[in-house]
Each structure stands twice: as C-alpha cells, then as structure tokens.
Short mmCIF file of C-alpha atoms in Angstrom, two decimals:
data_model
loop_
_atom_site.label_atom_id
_atom_site.label_comp_id
_atom_site.label_asym_id
_atom_site.label_seq_id
_atom_site.Cartn_x
_atom_site.Cartn_y
_atom_site.Cartn_z
CA MET G 20 0.00 0.00 0.00
CA ARG G 21 1.45 3.34 -1.09
CA PHE G 22 -0.01 6.83 -0.90
CA VAL G 23 1.07 10.48 -1.13
CA LEU G 24 -0.30 13.44 0.87
CA SER G 25 0.61 16.88 2.22
CA SER G 26 2.83 16.90 5.32
CA SER G 27 1.20 20.02 6.86
CA ALA G 28 -2.34 18.69 6.22
CA LEU G 29 -1.47 15.42 7.96
CA SER G 30 0.34 17.16 10.84
CA SER G 31 -2.48 19.63 11.56
CA LYS G 32 -5.09 16.84 11.48
CA LEU G 33 -3.07 14.63 13.85
CA ASN G 34 -2.40 17.47 16.30
CA MET G 35 -6.11 18.23 16.39
CA LEU G 36 -7.08 14.56 16.87
CA ALA G 37 -4.37 14.03 19.52
CA LYS G 38 -6.39 16.20 21.94
CA VAL G 39 -8.78 13.28 22.51
CA ILE G 40 -6.07 10.72 23.37
CA SER G 41 -5.75 10.18 27.13
CA SER G 42 -2.38 9.94 28.88
CA LYS G 43 -3.64 6.82 30.72
CA ASN G 44 -5.61 4.56 28.39
CA SER G 45 -7.33 1.37 29.50
CA LEU G 46 -6.38 -0.27 26.18
CA PRO G 47 -2.78 0.13 24.89
CA ILE G 48 -4.07 0.31 21.29
CA LEU G 49 -5.80 3.62 22.17
CA ASP G 50 -2.34 5.26 22.34
CA CYS G 51 -2.39 4.91 18.54
CA PHE G 52 -4.07 6.65 15.63
CA LEU G 53 -6.10 4.35 13.39
CA PHE G 54 -5.42 4.98 9.67
CA GLN G 55 -7.89 3.62 7.06
CA VAL G 56 -7.10 4.12 3.38
CA ALA G 57 -9.72 3.58 0.63
CA ASN G 58 -10.92 5.35 -2.54
CA ASN G 59 -8.17 8.02 -2.51
CA VAL G 60 -9.22 9.11 0.99
CA MET G 61 -7.53 8.46 4.33
CA THR G 62 -9.70 8.37 7.47
CA ILE G 63 -7.83 8.95 10.76
CA THR G 64 -9.40 7.97 14.10
CA ALA G 65 -8.37 8.84 17.67
CA SER G 66 -10.16 7.67 20.83
CA ASP G 67 -10.05 7.50 24.63
CA SER G 68 -12.89 4.88 24.63
CA ASP G 69 -15.53 7.44 25.75
CA ASN G 70 -14.85 9.91 22.91
CA VAL G 71 -13.96 9.05 19.32
CA ILE G 72 -12.98 11.58 16.62
CA LYS G 73 -12.69 10.72 12.93
CA SER G 74 -11.34 13.04 10.26
CA VAL G 75 -10.61 12.60 6.56
CA ILE G 76 -7.77 13.71 4.27
CA ASP G 77 -7.79 13.56 0.47
CA LEU G 78 -4.76 11.73 -0.94
CA THR G 79 -2.73 13.07 -3.87
CA GLU G 80 -1.92 9.51 -5.04
CA CYS G 81 -3.10 6.14 -3.74
CA GLU G 82 -2.20 2.53 -4.58
CA GLY G 83 -3.94 -0.19 -2.58
CA GLU G 84 -6.26 -0.12 0.43
CA GLY G 85 -5.99 -1.15 4.06
CA GLU G 86 -5.81 -0.09 7.69
CA PHE G 87 -3.10 0.10 10.34
CA CYS G 88 -2.30 1.82 13.66
CA ILE G 89 0.66 4.06 14.54
CA PRO G 90 1.49 5.20 18.13
CA ASN G 91 0.62 8.89 18.40
CA LYS G 92 4.00 9.95 19.82
CA VAL G 93 5.92 8.26 16.98
CA ILE G 94 4.02 9.92 14.14
CA LEU G 95 3.65 13.33 15.84
CA ASP G 96 7.39 13.53 16.61
CA ALA G 97 8.23 12.44 13.05
CA LEU G 98 6.13 15.21 11.49
CA LYS G 99 6.82 17.98 14.02
CA GLU G 100 9.84 19.56 12.30
CA LEU G 101 8.93 18.86 8.67
CA PRO G 102 8.10 21.89 6.47
CA GLU G 103 5.22 21.70 3.97
CA GLN G 104 6.03 19.08 1.29
CA PRO G 105 4.58 15.90 -0.22
CA LEU G 106 5.01 12.77 1.94
CA THR G 107 5.06 9.29 0.46
CA LEU G 108 3.98 6.49 2.82
CA ASP G 109 4.73 2.85 1.97
CA VAL G 110 3.04 0.30 4.24
CA THR G 111 3.76 -3.44 3.92
CA PRO G 112 0.48 -5.19 4.88
CA ASP G 113 1.99 -8.42 6.30
CA SER G 114 4.81 -7.01 8.43
CA TYR G 115 3.27 -3.54 9.01
CA ALA G 116 6.62 -1.98 8.07
CA VAL G 117 6.13 1.73 7.38
CA LYS G 118 8.45 3.90 5.30
CA ILE G 119 7.82 7.66 5.10
CA VAL G 120 9.82 9.32 2.34
CA TYR G 121 10.20 13.11 2.43
CA GLN G 122 12.27 15.64 0.53
CA ASN G 123 15.70 14.98 2.03
CA GLY G 124 15.27 11.73 3.92
CA LEU G 125 13.07 8.93 5.16
CA TYR G 126 11.69 7.33 8.34
CA ASN G 127 11.37 3.58 8.92
CA PHE G 128 9.27 2.13 11.76
CA THR G 129 6.69 -0.56 12.46
CA ALA G 130 2.94 0.00 12.66
CA GLN G 131 0.46 -2.18 14.55
CA SER G 132 -2.49 -4.28 13.45
CA ALA G 133 -5.84 -2.46 13.41
CA GLU G 134 -7.80 -5.57 14.45
CA ASP G 135 -7.89 -4.66 18.15
CA TYR G 136 -8.88 -1.03 17.65
CA PRO G 137 -12.42 -0.48 19.04
CA ARG G 138 -15.06 0.41 16.45
CA THR G 139 -17.99 2.78 16.96
CA GLN G 140 -21.58 2.00 16.11
CA SER G 141 -23.55 4.51 14.05
CA MET G 142 -26.60 6.09 15.68
CA THR G 143 -29.93 4.51 14.81
CA ASP G 144 -32.64 6.32 12.85
CA ALA G 145 -34.68 6.52 16.07
CA ALA G 146 -32.16 8.95 17.58
CA ASN G 147 -33.08 12.61 18.05
CA SER G 148 -31.24 15.16 15.93
CA ILE G 149 -30.42 18.89 15.90
CA ILE G 150 -28.79 20.96 13.17
CA ILE G 151 -26.79 23.91 14.56
CA PRO G 152 -24.62 26.36 12.58
CA ALA G 153 -20.97 25.83 13.59
CA THR G 154 -20.60 29.52 14.54
CA VAL G 155 -23.56 29.35 16.93
CA LEU G 156 -22.30 26.13 18.52
CA ILE G 157 -18.77 27.50 19.04
CA ASP G 158 -20.10 30.73 20.58
CA ASN G 159 -22.53 28.98 22.91
CA ILE G 160 -20.08 26.34 24.12
CA SER G 161 -17.33 28.96 24.61
CA ARG G 162 -19.72 31.12 26.61
CA SER G 163 -20.87 28.21 28.82
CA LEU G 164 -17.82 26.09 29.67
CA PHE G 165 -16.54 28.32 32.48
CA ALA G 166 -19.77 27.74 34.45
CA THR G 167 -19.58 23.92 34.45
CA ALA G 168 -18.78 22.22 37.75
CA ASN G 169 -16.03 19.80 38.79
CA ASP G 170 -18.18 17.82 41.19
CA GLU G 171 -17.55 14.10 41.67
CA LEU G 172 -20.67 13.77 43.83
CA ARG G 173 -22.97 15.46 41.27
CA PRO G 174 -21.51 14.58 37.86
CA ILE G 175 -24.71 15.82 36.19
CA MET G 176 -23.46 19.39 36.80
CA ASN G 177 -20.13 18.75 35.03
CA GLY G 178 -21.47 19.07 31.50
CA VAL G 179 -23.09 21.48 29.04
CA TYR G 180 -26.84 20.79 28.91
CA PHE G 181 -28.73 21.03 25.58
CA ASP G 182 -32.49 21.46 26.08
CA LEU G 183 -34.53 21.40 22.86
CA THR G 184 -38.14 22.62 23.16
CA PRO G 185 -40.89 23.90 20.80
CA ASP G 186 -39.81 27.48 21.68
CA ALA G 187 -36.02 27.37 21.49
CA LEU G 188 -32.80 25.45 22.03
CA ALA G 189 -31.36 26.30 25.45
CA ILE G 190 -27.67 25.57 26.10
CA VAL G 191 -27.05 25.69 29.85
CA ALA G 192 -24.17 25.27 32.31
CA SER G 193 -24.09 25.76 36.07
CA ASP G 194 -21.97 24.89 39.09
CA GLY G 195 -24.57 26.01 41.64
CA HIS G 196 -22.93 29.43 42.18
CA LYS G 197 -23.13 30.75 38.64
CA LEU G 198 -25.31 29.82 35.67
CA VAL G 199 -25.27 30.47 31.92
CA ARG G 200 -28.37 30.06 29.76
CA ASN G 201 -28.13 30.62 26.01
CA LYS G 202 -31.45 30.46 24.15
CA ASN G 203 -31.54 30.20 20.36
CA PHE G 204 -35.02 30.84 18.95
CA SER G 205 -34.14 29.71 15.41
CA ILE G 206 -33.64 26.08 16.53
CA THR G 207 -36.82 24.40 17.78
CA SER G 208 -38.49 20.97 17.90
CA GLU G 209 -42.10 19.94 18.36
CA THR G 210 -40.84 17.00 20.40
CA PRO G 211 -38.87 18.13 23.47
CA ALA G 212 -35.50 16.40 23.84
CA SER G 213 -32.33 17.00 25.82
CA PHE G 214 -28.81 15.69 26.43
CA ASN G 215 -25.88 16.54 28.69
CA LEU G 216 -22.55 16.87 26.87
CA PRO G 217 -19.47 16.17 29.06
CA LYS G 218 -16.80 18.84 29.37
CA LYS G 219 -14.11 17.02 27.35
CA PRO G 220 -16.09 16.61 24.10
CA ALA G 221 -17.45 20.16 24.55
CA ASN G 222 -13.86 21.46 24.73
CA LEU G 223 -12.89 19.34 21.73
CA LEU G 224 -15.75 20.82 19.67
CA LYS G 225 -14.75 24.34 20.68
CA ASN G 226 -11.20 23.68 19.42
CA ILE G 227 -11.88 21.70 16.24
CA LEU G 228 -14.89 23.51 14.76
CA THR G 229 -14.29 26.51 12.51
CA LYS G 230 -16.50 29.58 12.18
CA ASP G 231 -16.94 28.93 8.45
CA GLY G 232 -17.65 25.25 9.02
CA GLY G 233 -21.29 25.28 7.85
CA ASP G 234 -23.85 23.31 9.83
CA VAL G 235 -23.22 20.70 12.53
CA LEU G 236 -25.56 17.70 12.80
CA ILE G 237 -25.96 16.27 16.30
CA LYS G 238 -27.69 12.89 16.69
CA PHE G 239 -28.27 11.68 20.24
CA ASP G 240 -30.11 9.13 22.36
CA ASP G 241 -30.08 8.46 26.11
CA ARG G 242 -26.44 7.37 26.22
CA ASN G 243 -24.46 8.57 23.20
CA ALA G 244 -24.14 11.43 20.73
CA GLU G 245 -22.78 11.58 17.19
CA ILE G 246 -21.68 15.05 16.06
CA LYS G 247 -20.96 15.47 12.34
CA TYR G 248 -19.14 18.56 11.09
CA ASN G 249 -17.63 19.55 7.74
CA ASP G 250 -14.59 17.23 7.69
CA GLY G 251 -15.14 14.80 10.54
CA VAL G 252 -17.31 13.22 13.19
CA LEU G 253 -17.15 13.07 17.00
CA ASN G 254 -18.82 10.22 18.89
CA CYS G 255 -19.10 10.59 22.65
CA ARG G 256 -20.76 9.14 25.71
CA LEU G 257 -23.24 11.47 27.42
CA ILE G 258 -23.68 12.21 31.13
CA ASP G 259 -26.53 10.13 32.48
CA GLY G 260 -29.08 11.58 34.89
CA ARG G 261 -31.70 14.31 35.18
CA TYR G 262 -30.46 17.89 34.93
CA PRO G 263 -31.89 20.27 37.59
CA ASN G 264 -34.71 22.65 36.63
CA TYR G 265 -32.49 25.59 35.74
CA ASN G 266 -35.41 27.92 34.93
CA SER G 267 -36.70 27.72 38.50
CA VAL G 268 -33.58 29.41 39.93
CA ILE G 269 -33.69 32.38 37.53
CA PRO G 270 -35.53 35.30 39.19
CA THR G 271 -38.30 36.78 37.05
CA ASP G 272 -38.54 40.12 38.85
CA ASN G 273 -35.31 42.02 39.45
CA PRO G 274 -36.49 45.67 39.43
CA SER G 275 -33.15 47.40 40.09
CA GLN G 276 -31.20 47.66 36.83
CA THR G 277 -27.74 49.04 36.08
CA THR G 278 -26.32 49.56 32.59
CA VAL G 279 -22.54 49.78 32.72
CA ASP G 280 -19.55 49.51 30.37
CA ARG G 281 -18.43 45.89 30.50
CA ARG G 282 -14.72 46.50 29.87
CA ALA G 283 -14.57 49.37 32.36
CA LEU G 284 -16.17 47.21 35.07
CA LEU G 285 -13.84 44.31 34.23
CA SER G 286 -10.78 46.59 34.48
CA ALA G 287 -12.01 48.01 37.80
CA LEU G 288 -12.47 44.50 39.20
CA ARG G 289 -8.92 43.54 38.15
CA ARG G 290 -7.58 46.53 40.07
CA VAL G 291 -9.78 46.13 43.15
CA LEU G 292 -9.73 42.33 43.58
CA PRO G 293 -6.07 42.05 44.78
CA PHE G 294 -7.07 44.05 47.89
CA ALA G 295 -9.94 41.70 48.81
CA SER G 296 -9.70 38.88 51.33
CA GLU G 297 -7.79 36.04 49.68
CA SER G 298 -10.12 33.41 51.11
CA SER G 299 -13.47 34.99 50.19
CA GLN G 300 -12.52 37.25 47.21
CA LEU G 301 -15.53 39.36 48.22
CA VAL G 302 -16.12 42.47 46.10
CA ARG G 303 -18.82 44.99 47.02
CA LEU G 304 -20.89 46.79 44.38
CA HIS G 305 -22.76 49.90 45.51
CA MET G 306 -25.28 51.44 43.11
CA GLU G 307 -27.42 54.51 43.18
CA ASN G 308 -28.56 56.98 40.55
CA GLY G 309 -25.68 57.60 38.11
CA HIS G 310 -23.17 56.25 40.62
CA PHE G 311 -21.48 52.82 40.62
CA GLU G 312 -18.81 51.97 43.18
CA VAL G 313 -16.62 48.84 43.21
CA SER G 314 -14.77 48.19 46.47
CA SER G 315 -12.97 45.50 48.43
CA GLU G 316 -11.15 45.16 51.74
CA ASP G 317 -9.14 42.66 53.74
CA ILE G 318 -9.55 43.44 57.44
CA ASP G 319 -6.79 41.01 58.49
CA PHE G 320 -4.13 42.82 56.44
CA ALA G 321 -5.68 46.32 56.62
CA THR G 322 -5.92 46.68 52.83
CA SER G 323 -8.78 48.14 50.82
CA ALA G 324 -9.53 49.55 47.37
CA LYS G 325 -12.37 51.57 45.88
CA GLU G 326 -13.20 52.73 42.35
CA GLN G 327 -16.03 54.79 40.84
CA LEU G 328 -17.72 54.12 37.49
CA SER G 329 -20.45 55.96 35.63
CA CYS G 330 -23.65 54.04 34.94
CA GLU G 331 -27.37 54.27 34.29
CA TYR G 332 -29.26 52.98 37.34
CA THR G 333 -32.95 52.60 38.13
CA GLY G 334 -33.98 51.48 41.59
CA ALA G 335 -33.34 52.17 45.25
CA PRO G 336 -29.70 52.53 46.41
CA MET G 337 -28.20 49.07 46.96
CA SER G 338 -25.01 47.36 48.06
CA ILE G 339 -24.42 43.73 47.08
CA GLY G 340 -21.44 41.39 47.38
CA PHE G 341 -20.14 38.95 44.78
CA LYS G 342 -17.13 36.69 44.51
CA GLY G 343 -14.79 38.84 42.44
CA SER G 344 -13.24 36.04 40.35
CA SER G 345 -16.69 34.64 39.44
CA LEU G 346 -17.98 38.08 38.43
CA MET G 347 -14.90 38.59 36.25
CA GLU G 348 -15.49 35.20 34.55
CA VAL G 349 -19.09 36.17 33.78
CA LEU G 350 -18.06 39.53 32.28
CA SER G 351 -15.16 37.98 30.32
CA ASN G 352 -17.52 35.52 28.62
CA LEU G 353 -19.89 38.21 27.32
CA ASN G 354 -19.09 40.09 24.11
CA SER G 355 -21.23 43.24 24.26
CA ASP G 356 -19.81 46.69 25.04
CA GLN G 357 -22.50 47.34 27.67
CA VAL G 358 -24.04 44.92 30.16
CA VAL G 359 -27.23 45.18 32.20
CA ILE G 360 -27.04 44.00 35.83
CA MET G 361 -30.49 43.19 37.25
CA LEU G 362 -30.92 42.91 41.02
CA ALA G 363 -33.74 42.46 43.52
CA ASP G 364 -32.02 42.65 46.91
CA PRO G 365 -28.58 41.79 48.37
CA SER G 366 -29.63 38.22 49.23
CA ARG G 367 -30.99 37.19 45.81
CA ALA G 368 -29.20 36.14 42.66
CA GLY G 369 -28.06 38.84 40.27
CA ILE G 370 -28.69 38.53 36.53
CA ILE G 371 -26.25 39.89 33.96
CA VAL G 372 -27.23 40.16 30.28
CA PRO G 373 -25.68 41.89 27.27
CA ALA G 374 -27.28 45.28 26.52
CA GLU G 375 -27.60 44.09 22.91
CA GLN G 376 -28.50 40.43 22.47
CA PRO G 377 -27.08 38.40 19.53
CA GLU G 378 -29.52 37.85 16.66
CA ASP G 379 -32.23 35.25 17.45
CA GLU G 380 -30.60 34.60 20.84
CA ASP G 381 -31.18 35.39 24.48
CA VAL G 382 -28.01 35.20 26.59
CA LEU G 383 -28.40 35.29 30.38
CA MET G 384 -25.86 34.80 33.15
CA LEU G 385 -26.73 34.41 36.82
CA ILE G 386 -24.42 34.81 39.80
CA MET G 387 -25.21 34.13 43.46
CA PRO G 388 -24.40 36.92 45.95
CA MET G 389 -22.17 36.74 49.01
CA LEU G 390 -23.12 38.02 52.44
CA LEU G 391 -21.87 41.52 53.28
CA ASN G 392 -20.66 42.13 56.84
CA ASP G 393 -22.39 45.45 57.45
#
C-alpha cells in the first residue's frame, strides 16, 4: 500500500485529533491513531474509549487499500519539524513496516495491526437530531464552559446541557454558584428532547470547529451522541441523569437595573480584587442613581480599594457582594460593550445580560451573591 499526501495537512489533522487521546488509556491500542485508506481518501481515528474523533484527508496519489495503527507519539514527533512538502507512505500489509519518504530523507518504523482497535456503532434512525450552525455552537459552548462544575458527587453538573423545546434550544451550564443560559429561537423541535454533553467533548468541539464550518448535525439518544461537522465526526458518551430545573432558579422580577460599560467594570475588578480577602474574594458593588462603586477590603491585612464608574441605574440605592473572580469570569464571557445587571435585593441572585443580544438569541448569566458584613 502506497499513498502520497501533504505533510502540513497530515500534521495539523493529527495534532487536532491528539487532543482526545488520554495519557492513561485502559487499552494500549488507544495510544495509537487508526489509519484507514480507501478510494483516494484516508480516514484517521483517535479515541479514549468514551470519545472518538474521525477526520478525513484527500490523498494526492493512492495505490492499494488497508488499515493500520501508529502510536501517536511516533508519528507526531516524526512530522513535528517537517516543512510543507509531499510525503510518500509505503506500508507493507503483512509485516506492518512503514516507510515515510520526504524531501531529504526517510523514516522507517513498524505499525500495529488495526484488528484490536475499538469500532464505533452509528446512531440509529430513532435517535433525536439537531442541526446547529458551527458559529452558533462554538459561541454557545465557549460562553458556557466556564460555568460547568467539577463535582464528583454530582456529575450531572459537570457538562453542558442542551435542552430542545418547541420554543427554542437552550444551552445551559451551572456549578450552583453561577449559571449560563443561552437560548436560540431559530432552533426548535415539536418533540422536546435533551442531552448533557461532558466537558471534554465540549472542549474538543470548541477547538476543532471553525466559524466557516457550515452546519453541525448532532444525533443523540439516552447514552451517546454523534456530532458530524464539515470534515469529521465526533462520537461521545453522554452524562446520564436528570439535569436540575435551571429555569426555577432564575428570578423573574429584578427591578433594580444598572447599565454599565463591560470592559470598564472588568478593568475596575482587576484593580480592586487584589485588595480583597484572599479566602473569600468578596467584592462589594454599591449602586445609586448615576453612581457605581466597586470596592474590596481585607480586614486582616488592613488593605482596601475603591473605584467609581459611571452608569445608568434605576432602583433604590443598593449594596451587594459577589465573589470577584466569578464576576470577572461572567463579564469575560460576554461580548457586548454594555451589560445590564439586574438585582432584587442583596440576598438574591443577580442577573447579567448583554445590553444588545445576539440575533435570534437570548443570553443570560446568573451569579449568586455573598453576604456583606455590614
């Protein structure tokens, strides 16, 4: 079996697929990439047993068909320093001897049999499906990942939850202290359906999808999902269990509203937070008409900081405390120039939304307050 392909195309594909390979695999064969050559196309597979990514590369020349496995470290190290050029791969089917010929030299090593490499089953026609533009999926996952939990006792909170209803697709993440809900009104289904995508495949999608990647087809059932994008497919195991009723924790009546410059508030928090108590990271926001004050203090070390911002505020004067690092994460994951902070009282959750919502979307972030020692 002999085939020719671009060195940079192969290297970029392998580096992208390598993100799924675990450092401690239950099966030694999962340390390898699976290569399958047929009809002038090479399909490369990488897996950690729970997540499987396949991607395809068109071959410049191809003689013969077959499949083989190469340890990821061997092939990645071999290609790392090669500039863009055609590579010729010769694979002897019986002995699995591999010869890679490049411009000024060659590599010789031994591949492994592909017989033991686990195969994935395609989703049945009975599975639910959603079609999401790649741009929308990247934006929503990127906006949500920071709010997922790392909770061994409640693994259901460790993923990004997709909730498809007749009204909209909601993409949700929460760790109990902060919550992100992205609603997309252009994606609906008469039959409600939902799934909980673990953090690892969500991160993989964020890194491998491209903004000009067209539509992404997601098929899912109770246990697994199959995500097809422009030049590959990701199969993954879903988080089992019932996701909490996220809508019930979102206050519907927060009458006090502040409109403030997002970047200015973020900069003020970066300056004020180092003077807060290291253990609590408590930052106080005080709002009244046209006046917005960000302050912090650490009584133990006699440090404090205070900064004034201009804002538009409607409501009675109010002081509320938030964990500074969490508030900064919320603001960093919004894109609008201005944000609206909606509050009811110092003991109830605050809602932060962009002043201008993305088209056909409703983005909402919730953050729980901290007790102020007044």
